[in-house]
Amino acid sequence: MKSLVRQTACLFSILILGLTLLPMDSALARGGRGGGSRGGGGGASPRMSSGGANRSGGGMQNRGSFNSSSRSQSRSSGQANRQSNRQAGSQSRQDNRQGNQQNRQSNRQTGSQNRQDNRQGNQQNRQDQRTQRTDTRQGERSNRTDTRQQGATDRQNNRQNFVDNNNNWYNGGGWYGGGYGVPPGWGWVGFTTGLVLGTAIATPPPYYDTVYVGSSSYMYSDGVYLQPSGDEYVIVAPPVGATVNYLPDGCTSVSLNGGYYFDCGGIYYQPFFENGIAVYQVVQL
């Protein structure tokens, strides 16, 4: 019984002592931390001054130094990588720009050469076509000239043949002086006084040319001009401006007012060349 009381008293004393020392230990611990933070003025608790100091002081310093160095190295490495990436990207873009510029330049040169070739080809084609058209027109003009020349020659030969066979066809005096006689080959009778203006005949002459003055057409044969009127042909005065390929016989050349003309019984013709052929135009003097 006494032993139990002693044990209980001992435990009670230890408990009281522990409760008494616990606040002191907490105060000492707070004092040591505070002093260290504010300049190291206060003491440290036994736990903090021994191995704890090494662990919390030197260890924390070591960890701080290690972390700062690692972060600095990481930042340097990151900056180097970013710088390298930027340089690589810039070089790649520069290469791409140069490549694109060279491609555009090559395309422009190729396109320019193609356009130049096309222009030259088109120009040559147009020149060939112009030359061909010119040759065609020249050939057509030559053919027309030859045809007109041959027709004029044939008509002249026919007219000359009629004149040779009938020497009394021309009476002189001109249209305004009584008219021409019936040209040879017409085969008409009853015109002993010649063909006068306004005379209507039933049949056209055996040979004639069609001439135009403006929109009016006339039949021409050996100095005689006729116009169709229904079923007949009326003899009219030579229209001013009519151009013929030959003159009637009996015309004489005259020089008037500084010009050169042919007087055919009081009707004047002015000669000129048309497509290399001599023609004669009725003029009013």
Short mmCIF file of C-alpha atoms in Angstrom, two decimals:
data_model
loop_
_atom_site.label_atom_id
_atom_site.label_comp_id
_atom_site.label_asym_id
_atom_site.label_seq_id
_atom_site.Cartn_x
_atom_site.Cartn_y
_atom_site.Cartn_z
CA MET A 1 0.00 0.00 0.00
CA LYS A 2 2.75 2.39 0.81
CA SER A 3 4.64 1.33 -2.25
CA LEU A 4 1.64 2.14 -4.43
CA VAL A 5 1.27 5.51 -2.81
CA ARG A 6 4.91 6.27 -3.42
CA GLN A 7 4.69 5.29 -7.05
CA THR A 8 1.60 7.44 -7.52
CA ALA A 9 3.26 10.37 -5.80
CA CYS A 10 6.35 9.94 -7.99
CA LEU A 11 4.36 9.87 -11.22
CA PHE A 12 2.38 12.87 -10.06
CA SER A 13 5.61 14.76 -9.37
CA ILE A 14 7.06 13.89 -12.77
CA LEU A 15 3.86 15.03 -14.43
CA ILE A 16 3.91 18.34 -12.60
CA LEU A 17 7.59 18.83 -13.46
CA GLY A 18 6.88 18.11 -17.17
CA LEU A 19 4.02 20.53 -17.21
CA THR A 20 6.24 23.13 -15.59
CA LEU A 21 9.15 22.68 -18.04
CA LEU A 22 7.00 22.58 -21.21
CA PRO A 23 6.15 26.32 -21.39
CA MET A 24 9.76 27.22 -20.68
CA ASP A 25 10.98 25.01 -23.51
CA SER A 26 8.49 26.63 -25.95
CA ALA A 27 9.58 30.12 -24.89
CA LEU A 28 13.25 29.26 -25.30
CA ALA A 29 12.52 27.85 -28.73
CA ARG A 30 10.67 31.00 -29.79
CA GLY A 31 13.38 33.23 -28.40
CA GLY A 32 16.09 31.39 -30.32
CA ARG A 33 14.25 31.63 -33.63
CA GLY A 34 13.36 35.26 -33.21
CA GLY A 35 16.88 36.28 -32.31
CA GLY A 36 18.33 34.45 -35.25
CA SER A 37 15.89 36.12 -37.65
CA ARG A 38 16.49 39.61 -36.35
CA GLY A 39 20.23 39.50 -36.40
CA GLY A 40 21.25 36.54 -34.27
CA GLY A 41 20.89 38.35 -30.94
CA GLY A 42 19.04 35.58 -29.04
CA GLY A 43 20.19 32.13 -28.17
CA ALA A 44 18.97 29.01 -29.76
CA SER A 45 17.39 26.06 -28.15
CA PRO A 46 19.55 23.05 -27.58
CA ARG A 47 17.87 21.36 -30.45
CA MET A 48 18.55 24.23 -32.76
CA SER A 49 22.16 24.75 -31.58
CA SER A 50 23.43 21.27 -32.28
CA GLY A 51 22.55 19.03 -35.11
CA GLY A 52 19.38 21.00 -35.73
CA ALA A 53 21.46 24.09 -36.45
CA ASN A 54 23.52 22.16 -38.93
CA ARG A 55 20.44 20.75 -40.52
CA SER A 56 18.40 23.97 -40.57
CA GLY A 57 21.28 26.45 -41.06
CA GLY A 58 23.93 24.86 -43.19
CA GLY A 59 21.42 22.55 -44.82
CA MET A 60 19.06 25.36 -45.72
CA GLN A 61 21.99 27.47 -46.98
CA ASN A 62 23.22 24.59 -49.04
CA ARG A 63 19.75 24.04 -50.42
CA GLY A 64 19.35 27.75 -51.19
CA SER A 65 22.69 27.90 -52.98
CA PHE A 66 21.90 24.73 -54.89
CA ASN A 67 18.45 25.94 -55.92
CA SER A 68 19.72 29.40 -56.98
CA SER A 69 22.53 27.89 -59.07
CA SER A 70 20.17 25.39 -60.65
CA ARG A 71 17.68 28.07 -61.52
CA SER A 72 20.44 30.28 -62.98
CA GLN A 73 21.78 27.40 -65.05
CA SER A 74 18.26 26.53 -66.15
CA ARG A 75 17.59 30.12 -67.15
CA SER A 76 20.91 30.33 -69.02
CA SER A 77 20.18 27.05 -70.76
CA GLY A 78 16.65 28.19 -71.63
CA GLN A 79 17.94 31.51 -72.97
CA ALA A 80 20.57 29.72 -75.04
CA ASN A 81 17.95 27.34 -76.41
CA ARG A 82 15.58 30.18 -77.21
CA GLN A 83 18.38 32.17 -78.82
CA SER A 84 19.39 29.15 -80.86
CA ASN A 85 15.78 28.54 -81.87
CA ARG A 86 15.34 32.18 -82.85
CA GLN A 87 18.52 32.12 -84.89
CA ALA A 88 17.51 28.86 -86.56
CA GLY A 89 14.01 30.22 -87.27
CA SER A 90 15.40 33.49 -88.62
CA GLN A 91 17.85 31.62 -90.86
CA SER A 92 15.09 29.32 -92.07
CA ARG A 93 12.83 32.26 -92.86
CA GLN A 94 15.69 34.03 -94.60
CA ASP A 95 16.37 30.91 -96.68
CA ASN A 96 12.68 30.61 -97.50
CA ARG A 97 12.49 34.26 -98.54
CA GLN A 98 15.55 33.91 -100.74
CA GLY A 99 14.17 30.72 -102.27
CA ASN A 100 10.79 32.32 -102.92
CA GLN A 101 12.43 35.40 -104.38
CA GLN A 102 14.55 33.27 -106.69
CA ASN A 103 11.47 31.29 -107.74
CA ARG A 104 9.53 34.50 -108.44
CA GLN A 105 12.46 35.91 -110.39
CA SER A 106 12.75 32.70 -112.39
CA ASN A 107 9.00 32.67 -113.03
CA ARG A 108 9.06 36.31 -114.12
CA GLN A 109 11.96 35.67 -116.47
CA THR A 110 10.28 32.56 -117.88
CA GLY A 111 6.95 34.38 -118.26
CA SER A 112 8.65 37.36 -119.88
CA GLN A 113 10.49 35.12 -122.32
CA ASN A 114 7.30 33.23 -123.14
CA ARG A 115 5.40 36.47 -123.72
CA GLN A 116 8.24 37.78 -125.88
CA ASP A 117 8.25 34.56 -127.91
CA ASN A 118 4.46 34.72 -128.26
CA ARG A 119 4.60 38.35 -129.35
CA GLN A 120 7.29 37.60 -131.88
CA GLY A 121 5.35 34.59 -133.15
CA ASN A 122 2.12 36.58 -133.41
CA GLN A 123 3.93 39.45 -135.08
CA GLN A 124 5.49 37.07 -137.59
CA ASN A 125 2.10 35.47 -138.25
CA ARG A 126 0.50 38.88 -138.78
CA GLN A 127 3.34 39.87 -141.09
CA ASP A 128 2.92 36.66 -143.06
CA GLN A 129 -0.83 37.23 -143.26
CA ARG A 130 -0.31 40.84 -144.38
CA THR A 131 2.18 39.69 -146.99
CA GLN A 132 -0.22 37.02 -148.18
CA ARG A 133 -3.11 39.49 -148.34
CA THR A 134 -0.91 41.98 -150.17
CA ASP A 135 0.12 39.31 -152.66
CA THR A 136 -3.51 38.27 -153.04
CA ARG A 137 -4.66 41.85 -153.61
CA GLN A 138 -1.81 42.47 -156.01
CA GLY A 139 -2.71 39.31 -157.90
CA GLU A 140 -6.38 40.28 -157.98
CA ARG A 141 -5.52 43.79 -159.18
CA SER A 142 -3.25 42.35 -161.83
CA ASN A 143 -6.00 39.97 -162.91
CA ARG A 144 -8.57 42.76 -163.03
CA THR A 145 -6.14 45.00 -164.88
CA ASP A 146 -5.40 42.25 -167.36
CA THR A 147 -9.12 41.55 -167.75
CA ARG A 148 -9.93 45.23 -168.29
CA GLN A 149 -7.01 45.62 -170.65
CA GLN A 150 -8.04 42.56 -172.60
CA GLY A 151 -11.66 43.74 -172.67
CA ALA A 152 -10.61 47.19 -173.84
CA THR A 153 -8.38 45.63 -176.48
CA ASP A 154 -11.19 43.36 -177.65
CA ARG A 155 -13.65 46.24 -177.81
CA GLN A 156 -11.15 48.41 -179.62
CA ASN A 157 -10.48 45.66 -182.12
CA ASN A 158 -14.22 45.17 -182.67
CA ARG A 159 -14.77 48.88 -183.03
CA GLN A 160 -11.83 49.21 -185.40
CA ASN A 161 -13.17 46.37 -187.48
CA PHE A 162 -16.54 48.13 -187.73
CA VAL A 163 -14.82 51.39 -188.63
CA ASP A 164 -12.70 49.71 -191.27
CA ASN A 165 -15.79 48.17 -192.83
CA ASN A 166 -17.85 51.39 -192.65
CA ASN A 167 -15.94 54.59 -193.24
CA ASN A 168 -18.97 56.91 -193.27
CA TRP A 169 -20.12 56.52 -189.62
CA TYR A 170 -18.90 59.88 -188.30
CA ASN A 171 -20.70 63.04 -189.41
CA GLY A 172 -19.01 65.45 -186.99
CA GLY A 173 -20.56 68.42 -185.27
CA GLY A 174 -20.88 66.84 -181.83
CA TRP A 175 -23.97 66.25 -179.80
CA TYR A 176 -24.92 69.89 -179.62
CA GLY A 177 -24.42 70.43 -183.32
CA GLY A 178 -26.64 67.71 -184.74
CA GLY A 179 -25.28 64.48 -183.24
CA TYR A 180 -23.24 61.59 -184.43
CA GLY A 181 -24.17 59.31 -187.29
CA VAL A 182 -24.99 55.71 -186.65
CA PRO A 183 -21.77 53.92 -185.65
CA PRO A 184 -20.82 50.95 -187.86
CA GLY A 185 -22.22 47.62 -186.84
CA TRP A 186 -25.34 48.96 -185.19
CA GLY A 187 -27.35 47.76 -188.23
CA TRP A 188 -29.94 50.52 -188.10
CA VAL A 189 -31.54 52.41 -190.94
CA GLY A 190 -33.49 55.63 -190.96
CA PHE A 191 -30.86 57.69 -189.09
CA THR A 192 -29.66 59.65 -192.08
CA THR A 193 -29.33 62.80 -189.98
CA GLY A 194 -27.47 61.07 -187.18
CA LEU A 195 -28.36 60.15 -183.60
CA VAL A 196 -29.82 63.14 -181.80
CA LEU A 197 -30.37 63.60 -178.07
CA GLY A 198 -33.59 62.09 -176.81
CA THR A 199 -33.86 59.54 -179.61
CA ALA A 200 -35.25 56.24 -178.35
CA ILE A 201 -34.14 53.03 -179.98
CA ALA A 202 -35.56 49.55 -179.53
CA THR A 203 -32.30 47.56 -179.41
CA PRO A 204 -28.96 48.33 -177.76
CA PRO A 205 -25.80 48.75 -179.82
CA PRO A 206 -23.92 45.56 -180.70
CA TYR A 207 -21.06 46.43 -178.36
CA TYR A 208 -20.99 48.80 -175.41
CA ASP A 209 -19.46 49.43 -171.98
CA THR A 210 -21.43 50.22 -168.83
CA VAL A 211 -20.16 53.34 -167.07
CA TYR A 212 -21.32 54.92 -163.82
CA VAL A 213 -21.63 58.49 -162.64
CA GLY A 214 -22.65 58.40 -159.01
CA SER A 215 -25.58 55.97 -158.78
CA SER A 216 -26.58 56.41 -162.45
CA SER A 217 -25.48 53.88 -165.06
CA TYR A 218 -25.03 54.51 -168.80
CA MET A 219 -24.35 52.44 -171.90
CA TYR A 220 -21.36 53.76 -173.87
CA SER A 221 -20.45 52.86 -177.45
CA ASP A 222 -18.19 54.94 -179.73
CA GLY A 223 -18.95 58.25 -178.02
CA VAL A 224 -22.70 57.56 -177.79
CA TYR A 225 -24.35 57.38 -174.33
CA LEU A 226 -27.70 55.70 -173.73
CA GLN A 227 -29.91 55.00 -170.74
CA PRO A 228 -32.54 52.25 -170.51
CA SER A 229 -36.13 53.51 -170.41
CA GLY A 230 -38.66 50.69 -170.21
CA ASP A 231 -38.11 48.49 -173.26
CA GLU A 232 -36.19 51.20 -175.13
CA TYR A 233 -32.84 52.96 -174.90
CA VAL A 234 -32.74 56.75 -174.94
CA ILE A 235 -29.72 58.65 -176.27
CA VAL A 236 -28.49 61.18 -173.70
CA ALA A 237 -25.78 63.83 -173.60
CA PRO A 238 -22.41 62.59 -172.38
CA PRO A 239 -22.63 62.91 -168.56
CA VAL A 240 -19.92 64.96 -166.91
CA GLY A 241 -17.72 62.65 -164.82
CA ALA A 242 -18.23 59.55 -166.99
CA THR A 243 -14.94 57.66 -167.42
CA VAL A 244 -14.40 55.49 -170.53
CA ASN A 245 -11.63 53.27 -171.78
CA TYR A 246 -11.49 54.61 -175.35
CA LEU A 247 -12.47 57.66 -177.39
CA PRO A 248 -14.49 57.82 -180.57
CA ASP A 249 -12.62 58.41 -183.79
CA GLY A 250 -12.12 61.96 -184.99
CA CYS A 251 -11.04 63.43 -181.60
CA THR A 252 -8.24 66.00 -181.53
CA SER A 253 -5.90 66.87 -178.68
CA VAL A 254 -6.06 70.43 -177.34
CA SER A 255 -4.43 72.41 -174.55
CA LEU A 256 -6.81 74.62 -172.60
CA ASN A 257 -6.33 76.55 -169.36
CA GLY A 258 -3.02 74.82 -168.77
CA GLY A 259 -4.60 71.36 -169.13
CA TYR A 260 -4.46 68.66 -171.78
CA TYR A 261 -7.77 67.43 -173.27
CA PHE A 262 -9.32 65.64 -176.22
CA ASP A 263 -12.03 67.45 -178.21
CA CYS A 264 -14.50 64.92 -179.57
CA GLY A 265 -17.04 66.94 -181.57
CA GLY A 266 -17.42 69.54 -178.82
CA ILE A 267 -17.31 67.01 -175.94
CA TYR A 268 -14.08 67.25 -173.95
CA TYR A 269 -12.33 64.32 -172.31
CA GLN A 270 -9.45 64.63 -169.86
CA PRO A 271 -7.00 61.70 -169.94
CA PHE A 272 -5.43 60.14 -166.83
CA PHE A 273 -4.12 56.77 -165.70
CA GLU A 274 -6.13 54.37 -163.57
CA ASN A 275 -4.38 51.19 -162.38
CA GLY A 276 -1.76 51.71 -165.08
CA ILE A 277 -4.34 52.04 -167.88
CA ALA A 278 -5.09 55.25 -169.79
CA VAL A 279 -8.74 56.30 -169.34
CA TYR A 280 -10.73 59.36 -170.36
CA GLN A 281 -13.21 61.38 -168.30
CA VAL A 282 -15.93 63.71 -169.62
CA VAL A 283 -15.36 67.26 -168.31
CA GLN A 284 -17.29 70.52 -168.61
CA LEU A 285 -15.08 73.43 -169.67
#
